[in-house]
Amino acid sequence: MQFDVETVNSILEIDDAYKAPDKIMELISDKESRETLFKKFLSVSSDLSFDWFHQYFEDEQAQRKKMKQDFTPDSVARLLSRVVNVSFARVSKMNDDGTRTYFEPTAGTGGILISHWDYNRRNDALNFKGKNGDHQLPKWASILTYDPRRYWYQAEEMSDRAVPFLLFNMSIRGMNGVVIQCDALTRQTKDIWFIRNDTPDYERFSEIIKLPHTEVWAKEFNVSEWVTEFK
């Protein structure tokens, strides 16, 4: 495992894994420190096709007793992503503005979301298909046609420990979307972050913008109540 406890803790400059969520949140909240952090991780591995933190989080951070957290194996995440994408291509349509939306109400650190993102950038379902839904271009052309601005990912997660890893994972991959720290059932919400890559380059890092607790955003994302702790 490339990103074992020792490696991650060394990059974050922490002496205990329990400090990782707060440290990551601190570093990714500032553009310069965020990009420096990303480059350190990328120097260890540039393979963004899977969640680097899967085993690290499961071993060191998961709240199994309190929140019943467990994590989807990478192989299952890839299978789910393929099933969802094939089903979408057969029975669904793009949004009116030509974009495609992904929604996950219990995203964890982003394992399934990352598999879905990786499938999209490798296959670029938006730009491949002809009038009959058939692929008109070879798969390798995705590197030329994929535009992150045409894909929107809405990820929701309740755990204070998981959210920093989720934000990290979306930003380092140049996604566009939103992370909502909320109870998916009651819609009580702690915070919302806008993840923005306003370029056609998926190798760019996304901005992380924390949204204010206003009525406008509450209405937009179906927030029932802004809270500091979940009931």
GROMACS .gro file of C-alpha atoms in nm, residues 26-109:
model
   84
   26GLU     CA    1  -0.628   2.321   0.781
   27LEU     CA    2  -0.401   2.271   0.480
   28ILE     CA    3  -0.668   2.250   0.209
   29SER     CA    4  -0.840   2.568   0.332
   30ASP     CA    5  -0.555   2.780   0.191
   31LYS     CA    6  -0.471   2.772  -0.182
   32GLU     CA    7  -0.093   2.775  -0.148
   33SER     CA    8  -0.074   2.513   0.127
   34ARG     CA    9  -0.337   2.302  -0.050
   35GLU     CA   10  -0.141   2.286  -0.374
   36THR     CA   11   0.184   2.217  -0.189
   37LEU     CA   12   0.013   1.929  -0.008
   38PHE     CA   13  -0.126   1.786  -0.332
   39LYS     CA   14   0.216   1.792  -0.498
   40LYS     CA   15   0.366   1.602  -0.205
   41PHE     CA   16   0.107   1.328  -0.241
   42LEU     CA   17   0.146   1.319  -0.620
   43SER     CA   18   0.520   1.270  -0.580
   44VAL     CA   19   0.438   0.938  -0.412
   45SER     CA   20   0.179   0.833  -0.671
   46SER     CA   21   0.012   0.998  -0.969
   47ASP     CA   22  -0.250   0.724  -1.008
   48LEU     CA   23  -0.575   0.906  -0.931
   49SER     CA   24  -0.805   0.622  -1.036
   50PHE     CA   25  -0.877   0.510  -0.678
   51ASP     CA   26  -0.911   0.650  -0.326
   52TRP     CA   27  -0.561   0.667  -0.177
   53PHE     CA   28  -0.706   0.695   0.174
   54HIS     CA   29  -0.932   0.391   0.165
   55GLN     CA   30  -0.724   0.161   0.382
   56TYR     CA   31  -0.573   0.443   0.588
   57PHE     CA   32  -0.916   0.579   0.681
   58GLU     CA   33  -1.071   0.238   0.740
   59ASP     CA   34  -0.787   0.137   0.972
   60GLU     CA   35  -0.739   0.464   1.158
   61GLN     CA   36  -1.044   0.691   1.126
   62ALA     CA   37  -1.364   0.494   1.069
   63GLN     CA   38  -1.636   0.544   1.333
   64ARG     CA   39  -1.788   0.197   1.318
   65LYS     CA   40  -1.965   0.206   1.652
   66LYS     CA   41  -2.108   0.558   1.640
   67MET     CA   42  -2.181   0.595   1.268
   68LYS     CA   43  -2.164   0.233   1.144
   69GLN     CA   44  -1.897   0.335   0.894
   70ASP     CA   45  -1.750   0.077   0.663
   71PHE     CA   46  -1.613   0.122   0.316
   72THR     CA   47  -1.682  -0.017  -0.029
   73PRO     CA   48  -1.394  -0.226  -0.171
   74ASP     CA   49  -1.230  -0.068  -0.478
   75SER     CA   50  -1.339  -0.359  -0.700
   76VAL     CA   51  -1.704  -0.313  -0.597
   77ALA     CA   52  -1.677   0.065  -0.645
   78ARG     CA   53  -1.553   0.010  -1.002
   79LEU     CA   54  -1.833  -0.237  -1.073
   80LEU     CA   55  -2.099   0.000  -0.938
   81SER     CA   56  -1.956   0.282  -1.148
   82ARG     CA   57  -1.973   0.073  -1.466
   83VAL     CA   58  -2.332  -0.036  -1.394
   84VAL     CA   59  -2.443   0.322  -1.324
   85ASN     CA   60  -2.274   0.458  -1.637
   86VAL     CA   61  -2.406   0.188  -1.869
   87SER     CA   62  -2.759   0.234  -1.730
   88PHE     CA   63  -2.731   0.610  -1.770
   89ALA     CA   64  -2.620   0.581  -2.131
   90ARG     CA   65  -2.918   0.359  -2.214
   91VAL     CA   66  -3.208   0.521  -2.031
   92SER     CA   67  -3.114   0.873  -1.923
   93LYS     CA   68  -3.051   1.209  -2.079
   94MET     CA   69  -2.808   1.488  -2.016
   95ASN     CA   70  -2.918   1.799  -1.829
   96ASP     CA   71  -3.064   2.080  -2.036
   97ASP     CA   72  -2.738   2.275  -2.017
   98GLY     CA   73  -2.537   1.984  -2.156
   99THR     CA   74  -2.386   1.875  -1.825
  100ARG     CA   75  -2.409   1.549  -1.636
  101THR     CA   76  -2.484   1.524  -1.263
  102TYR     CA   77  -2.373   1.266  -1.006
  103PHE     CA   78  -2.526   1.250  -0.657
  104GLU     CA   79  -2.414   1.043  -0.358
  105PRO     CA   80  -2.580   1.096  -0.016
  106THR     CA   81  -2.326   0.898   0.194
  107ALA     CA   82  -1.999   0.958   0.013
  108GLY     CA   83  -1.750   0.873   0.287
  109THR     CA   84  -1.402   0.966   0.166
   0.00000   0.00000   0.00000
